[in-house]
Amino acid sequence: MTSHIDQPPGTATTRRGALGIGMALLGGAFSVGMAPGAATRTDDTCLIGYDAAFEDALAEADARTPVEEDRLGAGLPGVFARPLRRGYRVTARYGVRGNWLAGHHTGIDLAVPRGTPVYAVSAGTVVLAQRSGDYGNAVTIRMPDGHYTVYGHLNRIRTRVGARVSAGARIADSGSTGRATGPHLHLEIRSSRPYGSDVNPAAYLARRGVRLL
């Protein structure tokens, strides 16, 4: 069975499949440049679920931020950048099945030490930058193509609502705020604002010249 590159892969609902998912969550993390399955620690993942307070705050903030500002955003809309400039471990891939409302992990978790600089992957407008429930300290940026990038579990936010940022601009420091078991960046990309419109961050960025995996 094939699946769209942006969508989480289908998973058979068998006991063996469920056990496999559990093992992946407990032991499937790997380092950048390391083959999947290599032995690494797996304690830096997130437990983000649907957070009504965050979604309401994002909807209100988005409505207050004119879309016209996106077209005037700093930098070139076609330029993209890595969210981190140091090595990291992928502790939870996009699409991993679990007990989320969406049915899968809606972002990708990149484990780095607390305080690691976090950079905008694209030019855009900051629509939300505050403590955000399960996401902890989080920044949400609306990009010129209408997609939204959510950066979660931040230790410190270094931007403000309404700011127009360029690709590669430092917007925060990584952390473990919100529902997280250790310091990491939860990177989530949505095709539109609402929860459930998430796409595969690695695939989205790879098509734009930025590799996460």
PDB file of C-alpha atoms in Angstrom:
ATOM      1  CA  MET A   1       0.000   0.000   0.000  1.00  0.00           C
ATOM      2  CA  THR A   2       1.323   3.438  -0.872  1.00  0.00           C
ATOM      3  CA  SER A   3       0.759   6.675   0.991  1.00  0.00           C
ATOM      4  CA  HIS A   4       1.195  10.376   0.263  1.00  0.00           C
ATOM      5  CA  ILE A   5       4.598  11.666   1.318  1.00  0.00           C
ATOM      6  CA  ASP A   6       3.021  14.324   3.557  1.00  0.00           C
ATOM      7  CA  GLN A   7       0.645  11.934   5.320  1.00  0.00           C
ATOM      8  CA  PRO A   8       1.397   9.497   8.159  1.00  0.00           C
ATOM      9  CA  PRO A   9       1.854   5.961   6.871  1.00  0.00           C
ATOM     10  CA  GLY A  10      -0.964   3.479   7.369  1.00  0.00           C
ATOM     11  CA  THR A  11      -0.475   0.969  10.171  1.00  0.00           C
ATOM     12  CA  ALA A  12      -2.163  -2.394  10.615  1.00  0.00           C
ATOM     13  CA  THR A  13      -4.167  -2.537  13.812  1.00  0.00           C
ATOM     14  CA  THR A  14      -2.749  -5.848  14.987  1.00  0.00           C
ATOM     15  CA  ARG A  15      -1.347  -6.781  18.356  1.00  0.00           C
ATOM     16  CA  ARG A  16       2.064  -7.246  16.798  1.00  0.00           C
ATOM     17  CA  GLY A  17       1.789  -3.824  15.155  1.00  0.00           C
ATOM     18  CA  ALA A  18       0.838  -2.219  18.454  1.00  0.00           C
ATOM     19  CA  LEU A  19       3.802  -3.855  20.148  1.00  0.00           C
ATOM     20  CA  GLY A  20       6.036  -2.683  17.341  1.00  0.00           C
ATOM     21  CA  ILE A  21       4.849   0.890  17.785  1.00  0.00           C
ATOM     22  CA  GLY A  22       5.527   0.677  21.489  1.00  0.00           C
ATOM     23  CA  MET A  23       9.040  -0.556  20.824  1.00  0.00           C
ATOM     24  CA  ALA A  24       9.573   2.231  18.296  1.00  0.00           C
ATOM     25  CA  LEU A  25       8.525   4.807  20.848  1.00  0.00           C
ATOM     26  CA  LEU A  26      10.781   3.297  23.506  1.00  0.00           C
ATOM     27  CA  GLY A  27      13.768   2.445  21.395  1.00  0.00           C
ATOM     28  CA  GLY A  28      13.503   3.880  17.912  1.00  0.00           C
ATOM     29  CA  ALA A  29      15.361   7.151  18.377  1.00  0.00           C
ATOM     30  CA  PHE A  30      18.501   7.760  16.360  1.00  0.00           C
ATOM     31  CA  SER A  31      21.174  10.370  15.865  1.00  0.00           C
ATOM     32  CA  VAL A  32      21.654  12.443  12.745  1.00  0.00           C
ATOM     33  CA  GLY A  33      23.989  10.452  10.510  1.00  0.00           C
ATOM     34  CA  MET A  34      23.312   7.246  12.469  1.00  0.00           C
ATOM     35  CA  ALA A  35      21.365   4.335  11.045  1.00  0.00           C
ATOM     36  CA  PRO A  36      17.857   3.893  12.471  1.00  0.00           C
ATOM     37  CA  GLY A  37      17.840   1.322  15.248  1.00  0.00           C
ATOM     38  CA  ALA A  38      21.288   2.254  16.570  1.00  0.00           C
ATOM     39  CA  ALA A  39      21.457   2.340  20.362  1.00  0.00           C
ATOM     40  CA  THR A  40      20.697   5.790  21.745  1.00  0.00           C
ATOM     41  CA  ARG A  41      18.853   7.299  24.708  1.00  0.00           C
ATOM     42  CA  THR A  42      15.157   7.837  24.141  1.00  0.00           C
ATOM     43  CA  ASP A  43      14.135  10.168  26.950  1.00  0.00           C
ATOM     44  CA  ASP A  44      13.670  13.392  25.003  1.00  0.00           C
ATOM     45  CA  THR A  45      10.254  13.189  23.396  1.00  0.00           C
ATOM     46  CA  CYS A  46       6.979  15.043  23.739  1.00  0.00           C
ATOM     47  CA  LEU A  47       3.501  14.126  24.892  1.00  0.00           C
ATOM     48  CA  ILE A  48       1.688  16.876  23.003  1.00  0.00           C
ATOM     49  CA  GLY A  49      -1.990  16.213  22.434  1.00  0.00           C
ATOM     50  CA  TYR A  50      -4.852  18.357  21.252  1.00  0.00           C
ATOM     51  CA  ASP A  51      -4.750  21.493  23.426  1.00  0.00           C
ATOM     52  CA  ALA A  52      -7.961  23.520  23.126  1.00  0.00           C
ATOM     53  CA  ALA A  53      -6.510  26.560  24.913  1.00  0.00           C
ATOM     54  CA  PHE A  54      -3.560  26.676  22.520  1.00  0.00           C
ATOM     55  CA  GLU A  55      -5.763  26.249  19.449  1.00  0.00           C
ATOM     56  CA  ASP A  56      -8.127  29.004  20.618  1.00  0.00           C
ATOM     57  CA  ALA A  57      -5.223  31.372  21.340  1.00  0.00           C
ATOM     58  CA  LEU A  58      -3.708  30.617  17.936  1.00  0.00           C
ATOM     59  CA  ALA A  59      -7.013  31.243  16.148  1.00  0.00           C
ATOM     60  CA  GLU A  60      -7.490  34.598  17.900  1.00  0.00           C
ATOM     61  CA  ALA A  61      -3.904  35.698  17.294  1.00  0.00           C
ATOM     62  CA  ASP A  62      -4.027  34.629  13.652  1.00  0.00           C
ATOM     63  CA  ALA A  63      -7.200  36.649  13.099  1.00  0.00           C
ATOM     64  CA  ARG A  64      -5.483  39.744  14.509  1.00  0.00           C
ATOM     65  CA  THR A  65      -2.460  39.410  12.210  1.00  0.00           C
ATOM     66  CA  PRO A  66      -3.143  40.660   8.667  1.00  0.00           C
ATOM     67  CA  VAL A  67      -2.241  38.210   5.930  1.00  0.00           C
ATOM     68  CA  GLU A  68      -0.846  41.110   3.897  1.00  0.00           C
ATOM     69  CA  GLU A  69       2.112  41.200   6.264  1.00  0.00           C
ATOM     70  CA  ASP A  70       3.240  37.785   5.054  1.00  0.00           C
ATOM     71  CA  ARG A  71       3.797  39.078   1.538  1.00  0.00           C
ATOM     72  CA  LEU A  72       5.931  41.849   2.958  1.00  0.00           C
ATOM     73  CA  GLY A  73       7.927  39.455   5.170  1.00  0.00           C
ATOM     74  CA  ALA A  74      11.673  39.863   5.489  1.00  0.00           C
ATOM     75  CA  GLY A  75      13.863  37.587   3.395  1.00  0.00           C
ATOM     76  CA  LEU A  76      13.069  35.678   0.235  1.00  0.00           C
ATOM     77  CA  PRO A  77       9.936  33.470   0.408  1.00  0.00           C
ATOM     78  CA  GLY A  78      11.696  30.718  -1.547  1.00  0.00           C
ATOM     79  CA  VAL A  79      14.627  30.460   0.860  1.00  0.00           C
ATOM     80  CA  PHE A  80      14.483  27.874   3.657  1.00  0.00           C
ATOM     81  CA  ALA A  81      16.833  27.081   6.523  1.00  0.00           C
ATOM     82  CA  ARG A  82      17.517  24.404   9.099  1.00  0.00           C
ATOM     83  CA  PRO A  83      15.798  24.893  12.473  1.00  0.00           C
ATOM     84  CA  LEU A  84      18.966  23.797  14.295  1.00  0.00           C
ATOM     85  CA  ARG A  85      22.623  24.285  13.388  1.00  0.00           C
ATOM     86  CA  ARG A  86      24.111  21.618  15.619  1.00  0.00           C
ATOM     87  CA  GLY A  87      23.735  17.862  15.713  1.00  0.00           C
ATOM     88  CA  TYR A  88      20.541  16.422  17.122  1.00  0.00           C
ATOM     89  CA  ARG A  89      18.805  13.103  17.706  1.00  0.00           C
ATOM     90  CA  VAL A  90      15.426  12.356  16.183  1.00  0.00           C
ATOM     91  CA  THR A  91      13.494  10.872  19.094  1.00  0.00           C
ATOM     92  CA  ALA A  92      10.044  10.768  17.492  1.00  0.00           C
ATOM     93  CA  ARG A  93       9.357  10.920  13.774  1.00  0.00           C
ATOM     94  CA  TYR A  94       6.302  12.460  12.209  1.00  0.00           C
ATOM     95  CA  GLY A  95       3.386  10.078  11.802  1.00  0.00           C
ATOM     96  CA  VAL A  96       4.196   7.658  14.632  1.00  0.00           C
ATOM     97  CA  ARG A  97       0.854   6.143  15.673  1.00  0.00           C
ATOM     98  CA  GLY A  98      -0.316   6.728  19.205  1.00  0.00           C
ATOM     99  CA  ASN A  99      -3.050   7.918  21.521  1.00  0.00           C
ATOM    100  CA  TRP A 100      -3.242  11.420  20.022  1.00  0.00           C
ATOM    101  CA  LEU A 101      -6.516  12.956  18.839  1.00  0.00           C
ATOM    102  CA  ALA A 102      -4.998  13.087  15.352  1.00  0.00           C
ATOM    103  CA  GLY A 103      -4.034   9.421  15.742  1.00  0.00           C
ATOM    104  CA  HIS A 104      -0.347  10.111  15.165  1.00  0.00           C
ATOM    105  CA  HIS A 105       2.566  12.330  16.205  1.00  0.00           C
ATOM    106  CA  THR A 106       1.929  15.649  14.470  1.00  0.00           C
ATOM    107  CA  GLY A 107       5.529  16.862  14.320  1.00  0.00           C
ATOM    108  CA  ILE A 108       9.115  15.668  14.540  1.00  0.00           C
ATOM    109  CA  ASP A 109      11.130  15.741  17.783  1.00  0.00           C
ATOM    110  CA  LEU A 110      14.762  16.863  17.547  1.00  0.00           C
ATOM    111  CA  ALA A 111      16.637  16.313  20.821  1.00  0.00           C
ATOM    112  CA  VAL A 112      19.309  18.890  21.668  1.00  0.00           C
ATOM    113  CA  PRO A 113      20.632  20.354  24.941  1.00  0.00           C
ATOM    114  CA  ARG A 114      18.514  22.998  26.651  1.00  0.00           C
ATOM    115  CA  GLY A 115      19.380  26.485  25.378  1.00  0.00           C
ATOM    116  CA  THR A 116      20.297  25.412  21.824  1.00  0.00           C
ATOM    117  CA  PRO A 117      19.449  28.236  19.354  1.00  0.00           C
ATOM    118  CA  VAL A 118      16.316  27.623  17.272  1.00  0.00           C
ATOM    119  CA  TYR A 119      15.958  29.279  13.853  1.00  0.00           C
ATOM    120  CA  ALA A 120      12.990  30.025  11.596  1.00  0.00           C
ATOM    121  CA  VAL A 121      12.855  27.580   8.682  1.00  0.00           C
ATOM    122  CA  SER A 122      11.220  30.192   6.445  1.00  0.00           C
ATOM    123  CA  ALA A 123      10.391  33.857   6.219  1.00  0.00           C
ATOM    124  CA  GLY A 124       7.021  34.646   7.740  1.00  0.00           C
ATOM    125  CA  THR A 125       4.987  36.467  10.367  1.00  0.00           C
ATOM    126  CA  VAL A 126       4.975  35.476  14.043  1.00  0.00           C
ATOM    127  CA  VAL A 127       1.325  34.999  14.974  1.00  0.00           C
ATOM    128  CA  LEU A 128       1.817  33.520  18.456  1.00  0.00           C
ATOM    129  CA  ALA A 129       4.751  33.560  20.872  1.00  0.00           C
ATOM    130  CA  GLN A 130       3.844  32.593  24.426  1.00  0.00           C
ATOM    131  CA  ARG A 131       3.366  29.820  26.951  1.00  0.00           C
ATOM    132  CA  SER A 132       1.058  27.436  25.142  1.00  0.00           C
ATOM    133  CA  GLY A 133      -0.180  24.492  27.234  1.00  0.00           C
ATOM    134  CA  ASP A 134       1.130  21.113  26.061  1.00  0.00           C
ATOM    135  CA  TYR A 135       3.498  22.881  23.667  1.00  0.00           C
ATOM    136  CA  GLY A 136       5.094  24.808  26.546  1.00  0.00           C
ATOM    137  CA  ASN A 137       6.747  28.007  25.415  1.00  0.00           C
ATOM    138  CA  ALA A 138       6.003  28.015  21.699  1.00  0.00           C
ATOM    139  CA  VAL A 139       6.318  30.157  18.591  1.00  0.00           C
ATOM    140  CA  THR A 140       3.986  29.841  15.609  1.00  0.00           C
ATOM    141  CA  ILE A 141       4.958  31.452  12.305  1.00  0.00           C
ATOM    142  CA  ARG A 142       2.682  31.866   9.275  1.00  0.00           C
ATOM    143  CA  MET A 143       4.730  31.387   6.124  1.00  0.00           C
ATOM    144  CA  PRO A 144       4.192  33.093   2.754  1.00  0.00           C
ATOM    145  CA  ASP A 145       2.755  29.889   1.231  1.00  0.00           C
ATOM    146  CA  GLY A 146       0.014  29.771   3.868  1.00  0.00           C
ATOM    147  CA  HIS A 147       1.603  26.996   5.941  1.00  0.00           C
ATOM    148  CA  TYR A 148       2.211  27.420   9.670  1.00  0.00           C
ATOM    149  CA  THR A 149       5.288  26.302  11.588  1.00  0.00           C
ATOM    150  CA  VAL A 150       5.005  25.545  15.311  1.00  0.00           C
ATOM    151  CA  TYR A 151       8.171  25.390  17.418  1.00  0.00           C
ATOM    152  CA  GLY A 152       7.382  23.785  20.792  1.00  0.00           C
ATOM    153  CA  HIS A 153       8.911  23.117  24.242  1.00  0.00           C
ATOM    154  CA  LEU A 154      11.124  26.202  24.055  1.00  0.00           C
ATOM    155  CA  ASN A 155      13.166  27.347  27.019  1.00  0.00           C
ATOM    156  CA  ARG A 156      13.183  30.983  25.898  1.00  0.00           C
ATOM    157  CA  ILE A 157      11.308  32.890  23.197  1.00  0.00           C
ATOM    158  CA  ARG A 158      13.387  35.487  21.329  1.00  0.00           C
ATOM    159  CA  THR A 159      10.759  37.024  19.047  1.00  0.00           C
ATOM    160  CA  ARG A 160       7.382  38.709  19.425  1.00  0.00           C
ATOM    161  CA  VAL A 161       3.913  38.559  17.936  1.00  0.00           C
ATOM    162  CA  GLY A 162       3.686  40.503  14.687  1.00  0.00           C
ATOM    163  CA  ALA A 163       7.407  40.282  13.943  1.00  0.00           C
ATOM    164  CA  ARG A 164       8.312  39.558  10.325  1.00  0.00           C
ATOM    165  CA  VAL A 165      11.235  37.170  10.339  1.00  0.00           C
ATOM    166  CA  SER A 166      13.522  35.873   7.637  1.00  0.00           C
ATOM    167  CA  ALA A 167      14.620  32.289   7.071  1.00  0.00           C
ATOM    168  CA  GLY A 168      17.452  31.495   9.470  1.00  0.00           C
ATOM    169  CA  ALA A 169      16.514  34.186  12.001  1.00  0.00           C
ATOM    170  CA  ARG A 170      17.018  33.107  15.613  1.00  0.00           C
ATOM    171  CA  ILE A 171      13.594  32.941  17.255  1.00  0.00           C
ATOM    172  CA  ALA A 172      14.108  30.918  20.436  1.00  0.00           C
ATOM    173  CA  ASP A 173      16.195  28.572  22.566  1.00  0.00           C
ATOM    174  CA  SER A 174      15.290  24.898  22.905  1.00  0.00           C
ATOM    175  CA  GLY A 175      13.973  23.478  26.164  1.00  0.00           C
ATOM    176  CA  SER A 176      11.547  21.038  27.765  1.00  0.00           C
ATOM    177  CA  THR A 177       8.591  23.225  28.738  1.00  0.00           C
ATOM    178  CA  GLY A 178       5.073  21.848  28.412  1.00  0.00           C
ATOM    179  CA  ARG A 179       4.471  18.113  28.138  1.00  0.00           C
ATOM    180  CA  ALA A 180       7.988  16.901  27.391  1.00  0.00           C
ATOM    181  CA  THR A 181      10.201  14.208  28.907  1.00  0.00           C
ATOM    182  CA  GLY A 182      13.451  16.005  28.101  1.00  0.00           C
ATOM    183  CA  PRO A 183      14.918  18.937  26.147  1.00  0.00           C
ATOM    184  CA  HIS A 184      14.121  18.895  22.443  1.00  0.00           C
ATOM    185  CA  LEU A 185      12.497  20.894  19.659  1.00  0.00           C
ATOM    186  CA  HIS A 186       9.041  19.771  18.564  1.00  0.00           C
ATOM    187  CA  LEU A 187       8.805  21.026  14.976  1.00  0.00           C
ATOM    188  CA  GLU A 188       5.321  20.933  13.462  1.00  0.00           C
ATOM    189  CA  ILE A 189       4.201  22.204  10.060  1.00  0.00           C
ATOM    190  CA  ARG A 190       0.515  22.685   9.218  1.00  0.00           C
ATOM    191  CA  SER A 191      -0.953  23.300   5.780  1.00  0.00           C
ATOM    192  CA  SER A 192      -3.488  25.625   7.439  1.00  0.00           C
ATOM    193  CA  ARG A 193      -3.990  26.908  10.964  1.00  0.00           C
ATOM    194  CA  PRO A 194      -6.291  24.274  12.582  1.00  0.00           C
ATOM    195  CA  TYR A 195      -5.096  21.192  14.450  1.00  0.00           C
ATOM    196  CA  GLY A 196      -5.159  18.148  12.172  1.00  0.00           C
ATOM    197  CA  SER A 197      -3.795  19.930   9.096  1.00  0.00           C
ATOM    198  CA  ASP A 198      -0.236  18.805   9.892  1.00  0.00           C
ATOM    199  CA  VAL A 199       2.109  17.633   7.147  1.00  0.00           C
ATOM    200  CA  ASN A 200       5.410  15.779   7.297  1.00  0.00           C
ATOM    201  CA  PRO A 201       8.057  18.395   8.277  1.00  0.00           C
ATOM    202  CA  ALA A 202      10.929  16.330   6.876  1.00  0.00           C
ATOM    203  CA  ALA A 203       9.217  15.872   3.506  1.00  0.00           C
ATOM    204  CA  TYR A 204       8.050  19.499   3.343  1.00  0.00           C
ATOM    205  CA  LEU A 205      11.535  20.852   4.006  1.00  0.00           C
ATOM    206  CA  ALA A 206      13.315  18.273   1.840  1.00  0.00           C
ATOM    207  CA  ARG A 207      11.357  19.475  -1.194  1.00  0.00           C
ATOM    208  CA  ARG A 208      12.676  22.950  -0.394  1.00  0.00           C
ATOM    209  CA  GLY A 209      16.322  21.937  -0.078  1.00  0.00           C
ATOM    210  CA  VAL A 210      16.550  21.377   3.686  1.00  0.00           C
ATOM    211  CA  ARG A 211      17.162  17.859   5.015  1.00  0.00           C
ATOM    212  CA  LEU A 212      16.229  16.889   8.567  1.00  0.00           C
ATOM    213  CA  LEU A 213      16.816  13.136   8.190  1.00  0.00           C
TER     214      LEU A 213
END
